[in-house]
């Protein structure tokens, strides 16, 4: 049996999270659902606007995902709003680190 090459032994993020899908608004977002939603947004931009995922900046992707995450959390608790509990900058940083 031949040794695995770097390409064969590594896994991509899409393999771990499965294909991208929109965030469900009936449940609180988990890290996995946030990553899936990010992949979904990249695929959607590729199909709708013909934007290559390499040209779609991480900061723009994080801002798009943050809006959906904050909306889901605000539906769960109306007091969860950026000035009171969490700032937009902090939310973007946490999503980008993931």
Coordinates of N, CA and C in Angstrom, one line a residue:
X1 N 0.8 -1.2 0.0 CA 0.0 0.0 0.0 C 0.9 1.2 0.0
X2 N 0.6 2.2 -0.8 CA 1.4 3.4 -0.9 C 1.1 4.4 0.2
X3 N 2.1 5.1 0.6 CA 1.8 6.1 1.6 C 0.9 7.2 1.1
X4 N 0.1 7.8 2.0 CA -0.8 8.8 1.6 C -0.1 10.1 1.3
X5 N -0.5 10.8 0.3 CA 0.1 12.1 0.1 C -0.6 13.1 0.9
X6 N -0.1 14.3 0.9 CA -0.6 15.4 1.7 C -2.1 15.6 1.3
X7 N -2.4 15.6 0.0 CA -3.7 15.9 -0.4 C -4.7 14.8 0.0
X8 N -4.3 13.6 0.0 CA -5.1 12.4 0.3 C -5.4 12.3 1.8
X9 N -4.4 12.8 2.6 CA -4.6 12.6 4.1 C -5.3 13.8 4.7
X10 N -5.3 15.0 4.1 CA -5.9 16.1 4.7 C -7.4 16.2 4.4
X11 N -8.1 16.8 5.2 CA -9.5 17.0 5.0 C -9.9 18.5 4.8
X12 N -10.8 18.7 4.0 CA -11.2 20.1 3.8 C -12.4 20.4 4.7
X13 N -12.6 21.7 5.0 CA -13.7 22.1 5.9 C -15.0 21.6 5.4
X14 N -15.2 21.6 4.1 CA -16.5 21.2 3.5 C -16.7 19.7 3.7
X15 N -15.7 18.9 3.8 CA -15.8 17.4 4.1 C -16.3 17.2 5.5
X16 N -15.8 18.1 6.4 CA -16.2 17.9 7.8 C -17.6 18.4 8.1
X17 N -17.9 19.5 7.5 CA -19.2 20.1 7.8 C -20.3 19.7 6.9
X18 N -20.0 19.0 5.8 CA -20.9 18.6 4.7 C -21.2 19.9 3.9
X19 N -22.1 19.8 2.9 CA -22.4 20.9 2.1 C -23.0 22.1 2.9
X20 N -22.8 23.3 2.4 CA -23.3 24.4 3.1 C -24.8 24.4 3.0
X21 N -25.4 25.0 4.1 CA -26.8 25.1 4.2 C -27.2 26.3 5.0
X22 N -28.4 26.9 4.7 CA -28.8 28.1 5.4 C -29.0 27.8 6.9
X23 N -28.9 28.8 7.7 CA -29.0 28.6 9.1 C -30.5 28.4 9.5
X24 N -30.8 27.5 10.3 CA -32.2 27.3 10.8 C -32.5 28.3 11.8
X25 N -33.7 28.9 11.7 CA -34.0 30.0 12.7 C -34.8 29.4 13.9
X26 N -35.0 28.1 13.9 CA -35.8 27.5 15.0 C -34.8 27.1 16.1
X27 N -33.5 27.0 15.9 CA -32.6 26.6 16.9 C -31.5 27.7 17.0
X28 N -30.9 27.7 18.2 CA -29.8 28.6 18.4 C -28.6 28.1 17.6
X29 N -27.8 29.1 17.0 CA -26.7 28.7 16.1 C -25.6 28.1 16.9
X30 N -25.0 27.0 16.4 CA -23.8 26.3 17.0 C -22.7 26.7 16.1
X31 N -21.5 26.4 16.5 CA -20.3 26.7 15.7 C -20.4 26.0 14.3
X32 N -20.8 24.7 14.4 CA -21.0 23.9 13.1 C -22.0 24.6 12.2
X33 N -23.1 25.0 12.7 CA -24.1 25.6 11.8 C -23.6 27.0 11.3
X34 N -22.8 27.7 12.1 CA -22.3 28.9 11.6 C -21.3 28.7 10.4
X35 N -20.5 27.6 10.6 CA -19.5 27.3 9.5 C -20.3 26.8 8.3
X36 N -21.3 26.0 8.4 CA -22.1 25.6 7.3 C -22.8 26.8 6.6
X37 N -23.2 27.7 7.4 CA -23.9 28.9 6.8 C -22.8 29.7 6.0
X38 N -21.6 29.8 6.5 CA -20.6 30.5 5.8 C -20.3 29.9 4.5
X39 N -20.2 28.5 4.4 CA -20.0 27.8 3.2 C -21.2 28.1 2.2
X40 N -22.4 28.1 2.8 CA -23.6 28.3 2.0 C -23.5 29.7 1.4
X41 N -23.1 30.7 2.1 CA -23.1 32.1 1.6 C -22.0 32.1 0.5
X42 N -20.9 31.5 0.6 CA -19.9 31.5 -0.4 C -20.4 30.8 -1.7
X43 N -21.1 29.7 -1.5 CA -21.6 29.0 -2.7 C -22.7 29.9 -3.4
X44 N -23.5 30.5 -2.5 CA -24.6 31.4 -3.1 C -24.0 32.6 -3.8
X45 N -23.0 33.2 -3.3 CA -22.4 34.3 -4.0 C -21.7 33.8 -5.3
X46 N -21.2 32.6 -5.3 CA -20.6 32.1 -6.5 C -21.6 31.9 -7.6
X47 N -22.8 31.4 -7.2 CA -23.9 31.1 -8.2 C -24.6 32.4 -8.6
X48 N -24.9 33.2 -7.7 CA -25.7 34.4 -8.0 C -24.9 35.5 -8.6
X49 N -23.8 35.9 -8.1 CA -23.1 37.0 -8.5 C -21.8 36.7 -9.3
X50 N -21.6 35.4 -9.4 CA -20.4 34.9 -10.1 C -19.1 35.4 -9.5
X51 N -19.1 35.4 -8.1 CA -17.9 35.8 -7.4 C -17.1 34.6 -6.9
X52 N -15.9 34.5 -7.3 CA -15.0 33.4 -6.9 C -14.8 33.4 -5.4
X53 N -14.9 32.3 -4.8 CA -14.7 32.2 -3.3 C -13.4 32.8 -2.8
X54 N -12.4 32.7 -3.7 CA -11.1 33.2 -3.3 C -11.1 34.8 -3.3
X55 N -12.0 35.4 -4.1 CA -12.1 36.8 -4.2 C -13.1 37.4 -3.2
X56 N -13.8 36.5 -2.5 CA -14.8 37.0 -1.5 C -14.1 37.0 -0.2
X57 N -13.8 38.2 0.3 CA -12.9 38.4 1.5 C -13.5 37.8 2.7
X58 N -12.7 37.4 3.6 CA -13.1 36.8 4.9 C -13.9 37.8 5.7
X59 N -13.4 39.1 5.7 CA -14.1 40.1 6.5 C -15.5 40.3 6.0
X60 N -15.7 40.3 4.7 CA -17.1 40.4 4.2 C -18.0 39.2 4.5
X61 N -17.4 38.0 4.4 CA -18.1 36.8 4.8 C -18.5 36.8 6.3
X62 N -17.6 37.2 7.1 CA -17.8 37.3 8.6 C -19.0 38.3 8.9
X63 N -19.0 39.4 8.2 CA -20.0 40.4 8.4 C -21.4 39.8 8.0
X64 N -21.4 39.1 6.8 CA -22.7 38.5 6.4 C -23.2 37.4 7.3
X65 N -22.3 36.6 7.8 CA -22.7 35.6 8.8 C -23.1 36.2 10.1
X66 N -22.4 37.2 10.6 CA -22.7 37.9 11.8 C -24.2 38.3 11.9
X67 N -24.6 38.9 10.8 CA -26.0 39.4 10.7 C -27.0 38.3 11.0
X68 N -26.8 37.1 10.4 CA -27.7 36.0 10.6 C -27.6 35.5 12.0
X69 N -26.4 35.4 12.6 CA -26.2 34.9 13.9 C -26.9 35.8 15.0
X70 N -26.7 37.1 14.8 CA -27.3 38.0 15.8 C -28.9 38.0 15.6
X71 N -29.4 37.8 14.4 CA -30.8 37.7 14.2 C -31.4 36.5 14.9
X72 N -30.7 35.4 14.8 CA -31.2 34.2 15.5 C -31.1 34.3 17.0
X73 N -30.1 34.9 17.5 CA -30.0 35.1 19.0 C -31.0 36.1 19.5
X74 N -31.3 37.2 18.7 CA -32.3 38.1 19.1 C -33.7 37.6 19.1
X75 N -34.0 36.6 18.2 CA -35.3 35.9 18.2 C -35.4 35.1 19.4
X76 N -34.4 34.5 19.9 CA -34.4 33.7 21.1 C -34.6 34.6 22.4
X77 N -34.0 35.7 22.4 CA -34.1 36.6 23.6 C -34.0 38.1 23.0
X78 N -35.1 38.8 23.3 CA -35.2 40.1 22.7 C -34.2 41.1 23.4
X79 N -33.7 40.7 24.6 CA -32.7 41.6 25.2 C -31.3 41.4 24.7
X80 N -31.1 40.4 23.8 CA -29.8 40.2 23.2 C -29.6 41.1 22.1
X81 N -29.1 42.2 22.4 CA -28.8 43.2 21.3 C -27.4 43.7 21.5
X82 N -26.7 44.1 20.4 CA -25.3 44.4 20.4 C -24.9 45.4 21.4
X83 N -25.5 46.5 21.7 CA -25.0 47.4 22.7 C -25.1 46.9 24.1
X84 N -26.0 46.0 24.4 CA -26.3 45.6 25.8 C -25.3 44.4 26.2
X85 N -25.3 43.4 25.4 CA -24.6 42.2 25.8 C -23.3 42.0 25.0
X86 N -23.4 42.1 23.8 CA -22.2 41.8 22.9 C -22.1 42.8 21.8
X87 N -20.9 43.1 21.4 CA -20.7 44.1 20.4 C -20.5 43.4 19.0
X88 N -20.8 44.2 18.0 CA -20.6 43.6 16.6 C -19.2 43.2 16.4
X89 N -18.2 44.0 16.9 CA -16.8 43.7 16.7 C -16.4 42.4 17.3
X90 N -16.9 42.2 18.6 CA -16.6 40.9 19.3 C -17.2 39.7 18.6
X91 N -18.4 39.8 18.1 CA -19.1 38.7 17.4 C -18.3 38.4 16.1
X92 N -17.9 39.4 15.4 CA -17.2 39.2 14.2 C -15.8 38.5 14.5
X93 N -15.2 38.9 15.5 CA -13.9 38.3 15.9 C -14.1 36.8 16.3
X94 N -15.1 36.5 17.0 CA -15.4 35.1 17.4 C -15.7 34.2 16.2
X95 N -16.4 34.8 15.3 CA -16.7 34.0 14.1 C -15.5 33.8 13.2
X96 N -14.6 34.8 13.1 CA -13.4 34.8 12.3 C -12.4 33.8 12.9
X97 N -12.3 33.7 14.2 CA -11.4 32.8 14.9 C -11.8 31.3 14.6
X98 N -13.2 31.1 14.5 CA -13.7 29.8 14.3 C -13.2 29.3 12.9

